[in-house]
Every structure is written in C-alpha cells, then in structure tokens.
XYZ file of C-alpha atoms in Angstrom:
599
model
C -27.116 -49.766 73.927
C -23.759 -47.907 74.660
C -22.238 -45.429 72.278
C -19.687 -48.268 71.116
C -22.361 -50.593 69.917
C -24.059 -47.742 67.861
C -21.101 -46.561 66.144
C -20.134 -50.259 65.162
C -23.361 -50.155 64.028
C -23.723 -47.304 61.933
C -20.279 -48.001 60.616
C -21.429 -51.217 58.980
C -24.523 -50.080 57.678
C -22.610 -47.001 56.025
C -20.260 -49.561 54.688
C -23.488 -52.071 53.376
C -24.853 -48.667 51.304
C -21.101 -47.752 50.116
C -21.039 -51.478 48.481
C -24.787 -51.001 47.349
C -23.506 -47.676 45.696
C -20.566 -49.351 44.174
C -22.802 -52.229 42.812
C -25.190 -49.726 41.592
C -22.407 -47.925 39.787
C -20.464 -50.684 38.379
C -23.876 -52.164 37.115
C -24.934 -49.046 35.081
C -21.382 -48.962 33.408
C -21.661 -52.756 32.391
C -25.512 -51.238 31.201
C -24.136 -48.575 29.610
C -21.124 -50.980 27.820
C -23.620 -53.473 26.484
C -25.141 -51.228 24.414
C -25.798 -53.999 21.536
C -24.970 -54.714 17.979
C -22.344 -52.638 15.767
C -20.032 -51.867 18.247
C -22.345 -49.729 19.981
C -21.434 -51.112 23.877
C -18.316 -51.339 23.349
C -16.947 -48.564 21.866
C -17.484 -46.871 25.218
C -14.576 -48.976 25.948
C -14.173 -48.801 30.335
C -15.770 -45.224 30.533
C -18.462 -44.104 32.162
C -21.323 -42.127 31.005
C -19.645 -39.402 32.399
C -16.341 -39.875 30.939
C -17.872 -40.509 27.821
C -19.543 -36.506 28.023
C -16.229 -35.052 28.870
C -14.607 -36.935 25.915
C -17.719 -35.199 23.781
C -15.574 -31.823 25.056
C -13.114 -32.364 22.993
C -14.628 -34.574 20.015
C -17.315 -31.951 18.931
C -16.374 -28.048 18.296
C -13.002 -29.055 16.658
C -14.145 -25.832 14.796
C -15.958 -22.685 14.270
C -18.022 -24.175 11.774
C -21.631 -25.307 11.841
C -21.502 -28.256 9.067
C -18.599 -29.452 10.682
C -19.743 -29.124 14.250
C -23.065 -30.870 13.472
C -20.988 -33.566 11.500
C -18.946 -34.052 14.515
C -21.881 -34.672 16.882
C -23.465 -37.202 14.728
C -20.155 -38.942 14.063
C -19.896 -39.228 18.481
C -22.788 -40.479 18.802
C -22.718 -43.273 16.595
C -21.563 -46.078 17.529
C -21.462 -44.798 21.100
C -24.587 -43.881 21.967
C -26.791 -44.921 18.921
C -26.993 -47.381 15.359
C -27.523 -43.950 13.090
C -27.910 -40.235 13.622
C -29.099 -37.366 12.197
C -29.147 -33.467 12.652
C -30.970 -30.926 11.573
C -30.520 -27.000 12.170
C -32.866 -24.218 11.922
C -32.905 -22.247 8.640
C -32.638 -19.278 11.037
C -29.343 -20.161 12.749
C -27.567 -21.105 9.007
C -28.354 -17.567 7.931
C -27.221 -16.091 10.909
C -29.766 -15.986 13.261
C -30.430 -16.439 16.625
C -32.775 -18.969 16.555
C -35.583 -19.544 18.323
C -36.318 -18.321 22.140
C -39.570 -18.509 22.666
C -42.993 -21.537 21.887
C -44.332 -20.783 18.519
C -47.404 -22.592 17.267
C -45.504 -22.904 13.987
C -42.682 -25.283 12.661
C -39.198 -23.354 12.457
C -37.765 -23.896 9.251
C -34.825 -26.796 9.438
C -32.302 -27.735 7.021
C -30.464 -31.477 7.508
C -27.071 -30.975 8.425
C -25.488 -33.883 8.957
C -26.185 -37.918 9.427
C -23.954 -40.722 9.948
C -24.836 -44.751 10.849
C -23.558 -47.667 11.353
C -22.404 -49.640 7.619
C -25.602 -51.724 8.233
C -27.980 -48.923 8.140
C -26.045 -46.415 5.583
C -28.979 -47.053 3.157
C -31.848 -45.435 4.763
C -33.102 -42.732 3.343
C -33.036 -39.637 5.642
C -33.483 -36.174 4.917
C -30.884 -35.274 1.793
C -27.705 -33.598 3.753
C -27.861 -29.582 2.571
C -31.737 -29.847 1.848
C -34.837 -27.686 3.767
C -36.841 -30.341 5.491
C -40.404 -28.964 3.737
C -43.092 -28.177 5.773
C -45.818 -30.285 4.265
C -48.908 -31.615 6.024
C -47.348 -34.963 6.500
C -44.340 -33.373 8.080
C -46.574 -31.634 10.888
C -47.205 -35.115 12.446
C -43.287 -35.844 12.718
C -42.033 -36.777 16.012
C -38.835 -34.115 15.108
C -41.633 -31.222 14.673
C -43.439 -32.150 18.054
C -39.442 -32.096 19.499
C -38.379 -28.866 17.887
C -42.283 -27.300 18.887
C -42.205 -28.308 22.468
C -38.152 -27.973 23.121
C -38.777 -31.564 24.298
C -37.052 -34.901 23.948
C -39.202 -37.682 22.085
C -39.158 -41.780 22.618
C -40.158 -44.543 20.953
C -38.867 -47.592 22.976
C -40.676 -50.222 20.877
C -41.429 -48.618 17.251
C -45.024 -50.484 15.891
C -45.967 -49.884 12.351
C -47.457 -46.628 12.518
C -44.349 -45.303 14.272
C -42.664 -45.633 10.984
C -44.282 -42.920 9.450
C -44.117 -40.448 12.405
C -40.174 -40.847 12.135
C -39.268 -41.228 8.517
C -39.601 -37.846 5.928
C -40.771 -39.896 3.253
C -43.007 -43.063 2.508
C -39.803 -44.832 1.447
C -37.779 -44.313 4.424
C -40.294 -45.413 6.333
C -40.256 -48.736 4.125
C -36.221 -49.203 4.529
C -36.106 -47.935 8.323
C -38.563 -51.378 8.267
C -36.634 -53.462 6.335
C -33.246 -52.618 8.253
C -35.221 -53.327 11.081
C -34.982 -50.139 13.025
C -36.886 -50.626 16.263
C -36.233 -47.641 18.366
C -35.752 -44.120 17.933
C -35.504 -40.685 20.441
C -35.115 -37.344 19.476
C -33.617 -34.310 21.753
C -33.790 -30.540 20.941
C -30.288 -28.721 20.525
C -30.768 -25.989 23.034
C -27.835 -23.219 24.133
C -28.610 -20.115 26.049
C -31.895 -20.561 25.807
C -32.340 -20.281 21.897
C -33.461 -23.487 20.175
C -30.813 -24.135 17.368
C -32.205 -27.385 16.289
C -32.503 -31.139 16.753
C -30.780 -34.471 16.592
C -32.106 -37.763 15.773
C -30.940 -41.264 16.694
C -32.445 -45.061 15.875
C -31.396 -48.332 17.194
C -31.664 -51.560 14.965
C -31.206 -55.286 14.321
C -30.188 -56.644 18.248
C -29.296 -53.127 19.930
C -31.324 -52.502 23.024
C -34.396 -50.238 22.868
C -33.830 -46.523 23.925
C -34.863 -46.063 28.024
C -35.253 -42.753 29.818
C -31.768 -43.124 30.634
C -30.554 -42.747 27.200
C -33.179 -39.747 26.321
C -30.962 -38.282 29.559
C -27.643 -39.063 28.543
C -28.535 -38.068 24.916
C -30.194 -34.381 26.774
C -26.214 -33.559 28.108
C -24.867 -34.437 24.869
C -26.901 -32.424 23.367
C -26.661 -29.398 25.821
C -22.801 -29.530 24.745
C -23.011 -29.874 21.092
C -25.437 -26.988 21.441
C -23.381 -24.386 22.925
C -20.470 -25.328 20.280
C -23.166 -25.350 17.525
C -23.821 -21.637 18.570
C -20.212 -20.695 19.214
C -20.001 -21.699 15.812
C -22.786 -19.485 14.880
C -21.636 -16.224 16.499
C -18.017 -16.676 14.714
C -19.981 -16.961 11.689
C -22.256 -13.944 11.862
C -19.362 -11.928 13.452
C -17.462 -12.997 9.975
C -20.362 -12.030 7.829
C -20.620 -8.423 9.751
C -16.572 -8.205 8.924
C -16.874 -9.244 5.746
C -19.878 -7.139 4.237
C -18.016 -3.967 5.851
C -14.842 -4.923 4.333
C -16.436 -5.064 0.605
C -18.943 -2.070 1.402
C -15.888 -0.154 1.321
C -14.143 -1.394 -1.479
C -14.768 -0.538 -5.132
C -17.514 -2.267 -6.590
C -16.314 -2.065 -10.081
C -13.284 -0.914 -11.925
C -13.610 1.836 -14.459
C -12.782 2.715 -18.044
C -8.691 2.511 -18.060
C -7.430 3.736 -21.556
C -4.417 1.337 -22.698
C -4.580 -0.712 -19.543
C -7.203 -3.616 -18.905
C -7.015 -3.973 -15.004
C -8.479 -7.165 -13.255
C -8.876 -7.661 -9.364
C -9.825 -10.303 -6.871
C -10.363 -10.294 -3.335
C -11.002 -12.828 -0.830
C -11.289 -12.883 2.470
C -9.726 -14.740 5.276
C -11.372 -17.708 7.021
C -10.750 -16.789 10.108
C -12.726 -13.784 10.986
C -10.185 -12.367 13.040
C -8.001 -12.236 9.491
C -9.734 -9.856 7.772
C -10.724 -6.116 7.803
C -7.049 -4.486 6.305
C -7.015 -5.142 3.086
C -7.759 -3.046 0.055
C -7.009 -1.888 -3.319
C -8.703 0.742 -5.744
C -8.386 1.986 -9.842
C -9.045 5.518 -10.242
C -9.322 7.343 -13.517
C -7.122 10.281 -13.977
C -7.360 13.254 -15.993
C -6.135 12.636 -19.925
C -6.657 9.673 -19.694
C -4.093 8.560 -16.428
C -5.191 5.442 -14.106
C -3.804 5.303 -10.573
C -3.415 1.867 -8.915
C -4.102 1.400 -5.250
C -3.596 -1.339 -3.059
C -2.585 -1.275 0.738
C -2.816 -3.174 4.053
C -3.696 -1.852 7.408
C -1.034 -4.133 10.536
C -4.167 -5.160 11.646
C -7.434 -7.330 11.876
C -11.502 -7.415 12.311
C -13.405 -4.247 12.740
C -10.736 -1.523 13.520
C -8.661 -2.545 11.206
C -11.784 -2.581 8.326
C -12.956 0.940 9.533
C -9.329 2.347 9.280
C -8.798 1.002 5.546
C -11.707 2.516 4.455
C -10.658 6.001 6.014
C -7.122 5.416 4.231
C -8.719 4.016 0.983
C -10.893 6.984 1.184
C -8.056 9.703 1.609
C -6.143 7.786 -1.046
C -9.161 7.951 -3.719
C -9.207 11.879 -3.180
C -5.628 12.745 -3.206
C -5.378 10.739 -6.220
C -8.603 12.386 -8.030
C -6.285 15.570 -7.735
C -3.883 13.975 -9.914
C -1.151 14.258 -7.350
C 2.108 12.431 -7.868
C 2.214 9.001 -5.978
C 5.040 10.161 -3.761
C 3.448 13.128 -2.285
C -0.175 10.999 -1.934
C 2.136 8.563 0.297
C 3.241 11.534 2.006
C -0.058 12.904 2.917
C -1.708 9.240 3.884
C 1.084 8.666 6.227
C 0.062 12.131 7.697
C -3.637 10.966 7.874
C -2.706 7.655 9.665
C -0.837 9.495 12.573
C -4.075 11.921 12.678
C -6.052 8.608 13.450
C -6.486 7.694 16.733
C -6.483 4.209 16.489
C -2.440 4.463 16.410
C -2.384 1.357 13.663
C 0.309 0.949 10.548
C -0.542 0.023 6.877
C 1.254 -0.825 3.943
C 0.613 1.134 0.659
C 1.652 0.978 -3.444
C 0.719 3.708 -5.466
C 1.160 3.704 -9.242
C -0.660 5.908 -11.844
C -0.173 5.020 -15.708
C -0.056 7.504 -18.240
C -1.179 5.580 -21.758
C 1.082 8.564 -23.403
C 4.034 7.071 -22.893
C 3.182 3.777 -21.411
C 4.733 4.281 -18.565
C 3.845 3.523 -14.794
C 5.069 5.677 -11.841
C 5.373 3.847 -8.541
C 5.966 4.646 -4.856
C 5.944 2.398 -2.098
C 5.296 2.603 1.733
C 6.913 -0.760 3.036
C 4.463 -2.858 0.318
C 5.564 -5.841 -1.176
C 7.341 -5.408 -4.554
C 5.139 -5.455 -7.710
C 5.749 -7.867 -10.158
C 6.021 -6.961 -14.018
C 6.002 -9.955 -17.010
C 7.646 -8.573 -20.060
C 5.889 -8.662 -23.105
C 7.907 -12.025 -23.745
C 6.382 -13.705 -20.817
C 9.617 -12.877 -18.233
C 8.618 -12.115 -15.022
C 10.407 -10.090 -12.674
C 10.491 -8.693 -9.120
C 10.290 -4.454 -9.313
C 12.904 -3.040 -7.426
C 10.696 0.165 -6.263
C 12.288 2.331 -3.460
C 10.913 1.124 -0.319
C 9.880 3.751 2.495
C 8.088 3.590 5.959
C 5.037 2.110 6.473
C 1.933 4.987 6.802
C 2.143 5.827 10.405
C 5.352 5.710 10.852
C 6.301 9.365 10.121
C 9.121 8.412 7.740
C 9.298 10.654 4.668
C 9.788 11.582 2.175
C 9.111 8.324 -0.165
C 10.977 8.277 -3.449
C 9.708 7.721 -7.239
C 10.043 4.846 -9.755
C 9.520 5.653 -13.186
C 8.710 2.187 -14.725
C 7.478 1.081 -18.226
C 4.670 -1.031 -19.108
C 3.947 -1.876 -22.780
C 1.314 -3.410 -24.254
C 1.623 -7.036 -23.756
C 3.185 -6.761 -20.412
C 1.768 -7.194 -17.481
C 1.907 -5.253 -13.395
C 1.037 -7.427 -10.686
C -0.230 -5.675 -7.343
C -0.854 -8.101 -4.201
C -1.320 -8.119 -0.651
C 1.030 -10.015 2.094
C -1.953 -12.483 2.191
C -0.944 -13.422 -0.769
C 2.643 -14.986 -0.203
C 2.164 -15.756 3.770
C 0.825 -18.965 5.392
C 1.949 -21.464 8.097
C 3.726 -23.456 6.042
C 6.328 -21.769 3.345
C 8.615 -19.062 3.531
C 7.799 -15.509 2.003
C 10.798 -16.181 -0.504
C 9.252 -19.973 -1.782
C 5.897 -18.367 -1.852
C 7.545 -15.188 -3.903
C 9.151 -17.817 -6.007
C 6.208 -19.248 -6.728
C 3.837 -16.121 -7.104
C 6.320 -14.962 -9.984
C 6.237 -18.613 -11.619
C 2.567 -18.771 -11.474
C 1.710 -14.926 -12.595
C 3.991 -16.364 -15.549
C 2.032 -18.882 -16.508
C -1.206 -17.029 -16.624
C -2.879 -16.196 -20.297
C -5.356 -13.522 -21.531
C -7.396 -15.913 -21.507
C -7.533 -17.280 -17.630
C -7.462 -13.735 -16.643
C -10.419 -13.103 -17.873
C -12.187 -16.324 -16.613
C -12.108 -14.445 -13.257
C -11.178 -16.192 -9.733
C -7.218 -15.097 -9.989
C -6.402 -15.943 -6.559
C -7.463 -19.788 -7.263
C -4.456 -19.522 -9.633
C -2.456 -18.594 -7.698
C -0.098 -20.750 -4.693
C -1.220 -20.607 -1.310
C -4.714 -20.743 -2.015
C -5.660 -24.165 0.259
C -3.704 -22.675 3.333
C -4.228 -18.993 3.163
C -5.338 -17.650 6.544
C -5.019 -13.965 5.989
C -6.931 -12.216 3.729
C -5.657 -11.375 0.143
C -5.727 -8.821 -2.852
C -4.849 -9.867 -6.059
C -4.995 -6.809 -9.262
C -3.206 -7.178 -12.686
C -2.988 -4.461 -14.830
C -2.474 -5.143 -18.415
C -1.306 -2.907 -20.901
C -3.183 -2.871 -24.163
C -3.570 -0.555 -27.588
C -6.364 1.701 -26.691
C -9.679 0.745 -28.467
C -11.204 2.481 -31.357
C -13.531 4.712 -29.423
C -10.429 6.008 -27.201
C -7.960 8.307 -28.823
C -5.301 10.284 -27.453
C -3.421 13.263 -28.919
C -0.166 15.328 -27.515
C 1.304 18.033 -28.883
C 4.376 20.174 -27.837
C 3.022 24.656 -27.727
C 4.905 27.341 -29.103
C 6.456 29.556 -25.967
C 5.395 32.843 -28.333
C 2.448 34.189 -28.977
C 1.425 32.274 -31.231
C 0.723 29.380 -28.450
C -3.279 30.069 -28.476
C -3.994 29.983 -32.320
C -1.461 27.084 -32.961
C -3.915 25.240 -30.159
C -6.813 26.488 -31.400
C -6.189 24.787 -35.191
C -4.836 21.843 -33.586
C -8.016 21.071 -31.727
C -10.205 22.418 -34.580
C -8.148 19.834 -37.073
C -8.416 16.890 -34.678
C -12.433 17.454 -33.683
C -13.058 16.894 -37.546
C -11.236 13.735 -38.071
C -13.212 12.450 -34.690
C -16.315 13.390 -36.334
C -16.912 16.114 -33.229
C -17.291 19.765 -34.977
C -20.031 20.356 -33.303
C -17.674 20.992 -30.220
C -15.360 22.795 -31.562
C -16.496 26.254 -31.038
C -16.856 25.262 -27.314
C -13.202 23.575 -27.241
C -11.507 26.044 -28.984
C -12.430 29.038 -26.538
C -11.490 26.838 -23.757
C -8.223 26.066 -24.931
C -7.306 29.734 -25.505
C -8.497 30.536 -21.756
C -5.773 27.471 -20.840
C -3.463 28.688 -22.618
C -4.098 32.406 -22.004
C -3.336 31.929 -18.453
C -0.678 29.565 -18.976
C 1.445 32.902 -20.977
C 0.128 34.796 -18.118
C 0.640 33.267 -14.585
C 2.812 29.635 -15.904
C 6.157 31.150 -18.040
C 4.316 30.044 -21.059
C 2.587 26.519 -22.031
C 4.626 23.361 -22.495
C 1.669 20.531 -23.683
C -1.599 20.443 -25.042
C -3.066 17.013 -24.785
C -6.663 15.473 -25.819
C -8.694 12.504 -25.116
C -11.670 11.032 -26.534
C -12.994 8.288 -24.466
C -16.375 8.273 -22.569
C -15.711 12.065 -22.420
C -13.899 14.925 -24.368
C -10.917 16.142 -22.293
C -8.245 18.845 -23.147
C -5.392 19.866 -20.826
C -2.280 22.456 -21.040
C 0.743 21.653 -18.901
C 3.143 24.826 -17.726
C 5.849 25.623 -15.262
C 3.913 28.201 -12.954
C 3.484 26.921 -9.597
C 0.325 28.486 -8.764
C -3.058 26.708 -9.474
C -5.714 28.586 -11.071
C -9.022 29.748 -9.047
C -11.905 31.284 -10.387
C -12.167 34.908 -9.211
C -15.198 37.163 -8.849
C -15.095 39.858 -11.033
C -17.153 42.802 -10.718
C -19.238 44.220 -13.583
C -16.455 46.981 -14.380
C -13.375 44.302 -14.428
C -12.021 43.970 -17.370
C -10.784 40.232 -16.895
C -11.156 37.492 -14.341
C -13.674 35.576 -16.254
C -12.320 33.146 -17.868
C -12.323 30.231 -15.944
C -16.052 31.226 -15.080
C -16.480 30.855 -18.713
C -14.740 27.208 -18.701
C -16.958 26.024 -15.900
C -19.981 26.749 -17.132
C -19.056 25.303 -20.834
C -17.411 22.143 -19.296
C -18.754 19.290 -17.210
C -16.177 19.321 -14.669
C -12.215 21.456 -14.809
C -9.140 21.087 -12.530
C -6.000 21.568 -11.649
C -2.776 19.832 -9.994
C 0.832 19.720 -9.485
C 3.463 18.741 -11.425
C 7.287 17.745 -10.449
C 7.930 20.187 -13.375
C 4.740 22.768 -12.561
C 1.055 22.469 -12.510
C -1.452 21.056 -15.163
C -5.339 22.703 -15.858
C -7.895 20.441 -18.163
C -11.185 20.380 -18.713
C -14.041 17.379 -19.644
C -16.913 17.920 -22.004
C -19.599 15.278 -22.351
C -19.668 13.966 -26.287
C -23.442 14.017 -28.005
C -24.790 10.698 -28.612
C-alpha cells in the first residue's frame, strides 16, 4: 500500500472517531437536558455540564457570607441538577473554625444551613434551617454521617424502604420523603483545601431520572466550587471576628459615674471587615466632679488602624486624667500621631463638662460638628472651631465654651454615622439632627441608639454614637463652690466652710482629716500661687476638695530631712488621702484631693 492510500486512510478513520466524539458529546448534553420532572432538564437550557459549572462561578459566593453562600448553592442546584437540596455545615466552621483535615472515628458536629426544592416537595421535613443536626444513635446510621466520616460521595439510585430511614433525620420525614415519592438521593462532602467544611444533600422524585455516577461527578465539581467560596466566606468571617474583638478590647467597657450628665453610647461595627478598626470614643471622670467626652476616628481600616486607636484612645484617657484643657490634649495627641510610625490621620472631639456651671468646653481636630437639642427640643449644629486632623502638625486648636443645661442634650458621632453609598453628608446631617430630635428619655434608655438613627440598613463603615444628657445631680452627689479671701484669713475661712458643710452631709467624722488638708492647699496656694481663688467640694462615690490659684507651678512632694522645718505637707496629704493631683489652668493651676466616705 503506497503512502497515498494510508493517509486517505487514516484521514477517514480520524474523521469516523471525530463524528463518534461529536455524537458522544451531543448525546450526553441531550442526557444531561432531560433531566426529568420540575424543570429539572431543562433549566440547563443549551449548556453543557461544563457551562453549567462555570455559570456556578458566578451564581454561588455572591458574598462573604456563609448562610448566604450555602443558600446560594442549594438554590443552583435545584432545579438544575436535583428535585430538593439541602446543606449542612460543620459546627466548627460557623464558629470560626477550620474544620476538619484529617479521618476521625467520630461525627463532626453539623448545623443545617440551608435547603431549597422544587414547589412539589417543599413539605418534607428536613433538618430545621439554623438547628444542630443531634448526634443520636439513629443519626450514626445516616448516609450524610458515613459522607461527612469518609469525605466520600454517597448513592442511592433506586431508594427501597429501608433507604428511607438512612436518609431522612426523623421517622416523619422518612414517611413524607415516601409519600412525595422521593426515589433517589446522593450526597457529596464540601471539601476546600483539604479541610472538610460540610455536606450537601440532593433527592430526585415523582418522574425525574435516578441519580448515576455521572451525577455523583458532576455534583463532586459543584461541590469543590461551592466549597472554596464556603471557606472564603469563612476566613472573611473569622478575620472580622479577630477585628472586631480587638476593636471593643480597647474600648471602654462601661461608662462611669458622671455628676449632672447621664451619658449613653453605642457602637457598631462595620460589615465589611475591612470597615472597621478606627473608631472610638471614651467618658472619663474628672476631678470635682468634671467628665471629659472622647470620641475620634483613625483615616483608616482593619488591624492598623484598630491598634493605632487604641494607642490614641490610650494617650487621650491619660492626658485627660490630668485634667488638661481639651485644646492642649488635641495638641499633644496630634504630637503622638506624628511619633507613630504607621504615618495614619484621625479625627478627634474633646469636651469636658463641669456640672458647676453646666457648661461644656469643646475642641475639635477636623471631627464632625456635635449636635446640641435645647432644653425645648431644638436641635442644632455646634459651630466648634475646626483644626487639623491629629497628624497633620497643624496647631494650635482653639476653644468653645458651650452650655448644656439640664434637659438638653450633646450629641457626639462618628463619620460612619452620616456616610453611605447612597445620600449626601448634608441629607444624612439633615436627617441625624431630625432624628436626635425626635428621641425621648425614654428610647434612650431602651439602648440600641444607632437603630434610631438614619443610615442604619446601608451603613458600611463603622459608627459611634454617645449622647450626653444633662441632668440635676442626684441626692447622693453634692457639689459646693466657694470664692477664698486673698488675706490671711484664706485657711480658717476654708477650714469652717468645710467643717459647716461635712455636718449637713452627715460626714464629721472627716472633718479633722479635711480640714488639715485644706489648710496645706491653701497654705501653698498664699505661698507659691499669689493667693487662692476657689475652694470647691464634691460628695459623690468619693469626698473631693480642690483650691484653684494663679501660680503656674504644680506642686511636688519634696523630701525633707529630719531638721527641715517645712516640706511636709503634701507628704501629709498623701498619706491622709486616697489619691491628690494637680493640673493646669488657662488662668493657673488647680491641686485637690479624694478621700474614700465610710459606709
């Protein structure tokens, strides 16, 4: 035979398995069309199996969410691929786990997850949606434990009577898988990376086709993708969790005792996890009774941004402790964000309120405005001076001197409060200041303010809401002011005020104690401070007394040697008083002291 002959030859018989192929092919896409009753052939429309897994690309792991993306794989697979569908995940995986890698003799723990059919078979009765799938004795014989146990796929082409119980949780879904007349079932393992995240289910009824090995197959790849979505969806989630539990570690975990002002805060955070990890706010008590207010935002998301609030929020919390002025706290925190090496910007508001006067003192480092509501109800935008955000080495930042009532009312927020895709920052001011309005004594204190509040369905950033109300101070907190004497008569005027006052609050007892502190205040107030200016006390959890003066040196205790003749004083007042301190003043410096009251 010459070479022509062969070719011609091998030619046609390359052609003959080309049109085998092409029958071969075109026959397992009209098998795979004619899948049976419900829709479930043709939904697959012209596609091929292997269309019909790329489409699954797209169709499943819409989101970063594991109810959703477990939803979304039952809801593909039926019609398409089966009459009804079910999936369970391990108990392991929901909590942030990472499953299962290796063959256990024992069951993992699953939870259902999701299950969709067909509208002829949306009465069985599979495991509740939300519910742990128990691990009873009649459970260990379920064709979904032997699946999840051996990482295998299961199938029951032909189901006979005793099938029924090997695939239904209960008695009674066994009796209405029967009754709908469910004749096949298969069930795959949900595998990704090599950790076993759970399994999925799937039935065929009334004139459907019975599952073959080619569906277990084409049900495998399905599977395979759903999986790795299923545990993108669990990394997002656990990298969330970590965000989250770091953001509120290092926020306050409750708000303390603030004389004339009843403060209330909420906090949530952001969906995404990438939106979260600036936010923060804190309430500090002040000497004599003062409260400073606290709430910033670090220009920036997930764990940098987290670890750099809590170094601001912790700066903050000791420059205010000092009882310095809000200005000069701004001032130092924008010197502590430079000093970070992170290079990031944040937002700040400080206020401190001083229930003397009823009156707030504000500063601002490019924060969004506060809003106050009037003791009428009027709410209104606070036109505080605005400076440079922390970072930015902009200073100085200048004062407001504000008042607050009781009745009225100083709302503190984040941007996540008035941003989302949708509004402007003006409509979602507008409607902050409507809704802050609207808001009673009452639905403050029911707790969840940001529900109240617009924006709450489309928020994607992360949000702090605090109100601080003011209020009459309660019986068991009592404050007292009272203008010295510049003679020398400055230390026995204080001493018979403080004497006078301990005996209407029913403390004597401390008055010998009180009284020498006071004259040690206001001893070195005449001596190193041009004289005293105010003696105040407070009775509240504690007994405080403080003198105000124009010296702008703080006091330190000195150690005096046996032959001094002074310098002991303020040894004197710390080992009398609890705590003692001192700070600056735009006008000088103030020194108190806190005693603890007898039960």
């Amino acid at each position: 035979m010459d070479g022509g002959s062969r070719a011609r030859r091998l030619t046609t018989r390359l052609a003959a398995q080309g049109a085998a192929s092409r029958r071969g092919v075109v026959a397992r896409r009209i098998r795979f069309r004619d899948g049976g009753e419900g829709g479930n052939g043709d939904a697959f429309g012209t596609r091929s199996p292997l269309g019909w897994l790329n489409a699954a690309g797209t169709r499943i792991g819409t989101t970063l969410d594991l109810e959703r993306t477990a939803q979304e794989l039952a809801e593909f697979a039926v019609p398409r691929l089966a009459d009804g569908a079910a999936v369970d995940l391990l108990e392991s995986v929901l909590r942030g786990g990472e499953g299962e890698r290796g063959r256990g003799a024992d069951t993992p723990v699953t939870r259902a997850m999701a299950v969709h059919a067909i509208d002829r078979l949306t009465e069985l009765e599979p495991s509740p949606v939300g519910e742990l799938v128990q691990q009873t004795q009649r459970n260990e014989t379920l064709l979904t434990v032997q699946c999840l146990r051996g990482r295998k796929p299961v199938l029951v082409s032909r189901m006979r009577d005793e099938d029924y119980a090997r695939v239904a949780p209960t008695p009674s879904a066994a009796a209405k898988m029967r009754q709908k007349g469910v004749h096949s079932y298969m069930a795959v393992p949900l595998v990704a990376r090599g950790v076993l995240l759970g399994s999925a289910d799937f039935v065929r009824a009334g004139s459907s086709p019975p599952f073959t090995p080619t569906d277990v197959a084409l049900a495998e790849q399905l599977a395979s993708k759903a999986a790795v979505s299923i545990d993108n969806a669990r990394l997002y989630g656990r990298e969330r969790e970590h965000v989250v539990s770091l953001q509120r570690s290092l926020l306050p975990r409750a708000t303390p005792n603030t004389p004339g002002l009843h403060v209330r805060v909420d906090y949530a955070p952001a969906f995404d996890a990438h939106g979260v990890g600036g936010d923060w706010y804190d309430v500090v008590s002040l000497p004599s009774g003062r409260t400073a207010l606290v709430v910033g935002d670090v220009m920036g998301h997930g764990l940098p941004a987290a670890a750099t609030m809590g170094r601001l929020r912790t700066v903050a919390r000791t420059l205010m402790t000092l009882d310095i002025a809000p200005e000069r706290v701004l001032a130092r925190l924008d010197l502590a964000t430079r000093d970070l090496e992170d290079d990031q910007v944040a937002t700040c508001l400080c206020a401190v309120y001083d229930p003397a006067d009823a009156g707030y003192t504000l500063a601002s480092a490019g924060h969004p405005p506060p809003l106050l509501v009037d003791v009428d109800g009027t709410p209104a935008y606070v036109d505080v001076p605005v400076g440079a955000p922390l970072g930015t080495g902009v200073i100085p930042y200048d004062p407001l001197r504000l008042e607050g009532p009781a009745g009225s009312r100083l709302v503190l927020y984040t941007d996540g409060l008035v941003k989302n895709r949708v509004d402007d920052v003006d409509v979602q001011l507008r409607r902050l200041r409507e809704t802050t309005a609207g808001l009673s004594g009452r639905r403050l204190d029911e707790g969840g303010l940001l529900a109240a509040v617009p924006g709450g369905a489309g928020r994607f950033d992360e949000a702090v809401l605090l109100i601080a109300s003011g209020c009459k101070p309660s019986a068991d907190v009592q404050l007292r002011v009272w203008d010295l004497p510049a003679g020398g008569t400055a230390a026995s005027t204080a001493r018979r005020l403080v004497r006078e006052q301990l005996g209407l609050w029913g403390l004597a007892e401390l008055a010998d104690v009180t009284e020498l502190v006071v004259s040690e205040l206001v001893g070195n107030a005449l001596r190193y401070g041009q004289g005293p200016g105010e003696l105040r006390m407070l009775r509240n959890e504690r007994l405080m007394v403080e003198v105000s003066d124009t010296g702008p040196d703080l006091p330190q205790i000195q150690h005096a040697d046996v032959s001094d003749e002074g310098g002991r004083g303020l040894q004197l007042v710390n080992m009398l008083c609890r705590r003692w301190g001192s700070c600056r003043t735009p006008r000088g410096k103030v020194v108190w002291a806190e005693q603890n009251i007898p039960e």
